[in-house]
């Protein structure tokens, strides 16, 4: 990172003071409050500026400078623990050139006669640094890094993490072993936890590392136990009673002793190979089920490490290459809202387009008004946008220092922009609802859903066609779809619609009348009723008439159906216009088959035994959890990363690097139709 530095000492000192204050404050908020005030990339830039100022004006290097310190002040809620050996930080590289100059410094430091250097490349885990002290093979203390010399004793909290063994699995354990690692929050669990918080109207965590830090710093370890934290170990401090020659050898030993050591590691001999590792993992960063923010390169030979030694804050024998951030800054131009098929109102951000971790982003979800206020994002703000893995891009928060003082707090519009009816937020719920069932946007969304693959699967009736037919006045409600055959001439008169297209559409609609009952139920937009529950109802009650007749008690008696779904189903059928719709559909010949599409319930539990699948991208008719559930119900294993052991990859819209990796490995890739075929038959389509 090239930084411009004032030549004049007084000006440099003033800037150094300013930046040092920002860095100290950021460290305190990052380490102690688990609430960083700025994205990592911004912190890194400030830190690089301090280093550049000090390089140009060495008088600025004092023991008070943040460049000479590690971590942050201690939180007195935890007992202090003095590390046996200080926990240092790492110097950073942001380019191939910076990595190369580090490697040159290493070689120069070792002298001309030194043996060739072998480098161990590892992922840089984005978590919370931890020090585990094992005495005679038993976990004696676990502590955070703190200021590098003294950390906070979090032994009780760490003891709740399954990945950390209480006793080392070796016959003759060393007297003392200090193991360094990183506590992390697995991505999938993080996303689910944040989604649940948002659903409840609570503020979401900014990223998995903050969530891990928050969970680890719970005074009551029982609270930590509820969180699915895990650990990767990546080094050691004091070791007494065992000697290693090479780091790679030590890692094998630690793994053998039961400590969690990641396998995504490479031992290489040249900087070219280091760079190849960096490039491979920059592309594949979303293929591991935890967050990484770089690659750490370390000298393998421990005697060489000793020779190289340390600076005040970091070893000379290691460097962290920082990957481009998964968060970027852009302008939030506008907040718009969408009204979904059930009337749920979702605000979203219209952004000045920005490329985040390789993908161009123009829209990002804002979930609901409570979230917008919790994050305090306003139209016109500069905002941080985050994209991790396959998650929908999200606005993390505003860059408050760049806010226009005139920016106003955003309010949900009082009326729907599509139909002009009031938007209301039911008590206790986080989302606003447009209760107008005739809202044109709601109609468009429900028609597209009715025709979608998870529902009646009508070929030729996609979103744009629906919009056209509604605009032309040919469809005004769901039942009108089944009246379209009366409008054959009007359809034929549509621009560019030939006879074939019209006939195909009408044939598709005709066939849809006999789709299985569970699909019809899904098509009706009953709140909370997704495919899994629709199948349960269809299997247990057998006909539309029986489901329509059933009371809440009868529904709740079905294993797997709870009061919320039962109430939603009863309320839906009790609404006069819905009852009318059902009458109309039946009169129009909609006659669902009583067997169900195969699905999570009652599926052949061994159908996909031995299969390992990865689901990526957005599927139209399944959430990620539903797809996973359907696969697991058939005996398949579903994992988060693509490898040679993966049997096939299910790839929806906007699938990213997992799809690329699957293609590279020559694995079968299933689109949604092929995925359905697999669920139905247990076989890949030919
Ligand atoms: S080795 C002397 N290896 O990143 C410090 N650190 O930004 C040796 N980190 O302090 C650290 N992944 O907390 C090492 N594979 C890895 C790492 C890693 C994450 C953390 C660690 C370190 C920080 C520096």
XYZ file of C-alpha atoms in Angstrom, residues 22 54 97 115 156 222 229 294 312 347 383 412 472 498 504 522 555 603 644 660:
20
model
C -8.153 6.445 15.582
C 7.337 6.177 11.198
C 5.452 -7.529 -4.702
C 19.653 -23.861 3.380
C -14.596 -21.769 31.223
C -23.498 -21.560 29.542
C -18.107 -21.850 18.121
C -5.986 -13.959 3.795
C 8.356 -5.451 18.559
C -37.137 -2.683 1.895
C -22.479 2.525 3.341
C -41.574 3.084 5.803
C -53.133 -6.875 -21.198
C -46.778 -17.563 -32.517
C -47.550 -24.738 -25.357
C -47.809 -24.294 -2.150
C -54.181 -30.188 11.681
C -38.818 -40.122 1.248
C -12.850 -34.326 -4.950
C -16.342 -22.874 -10.779
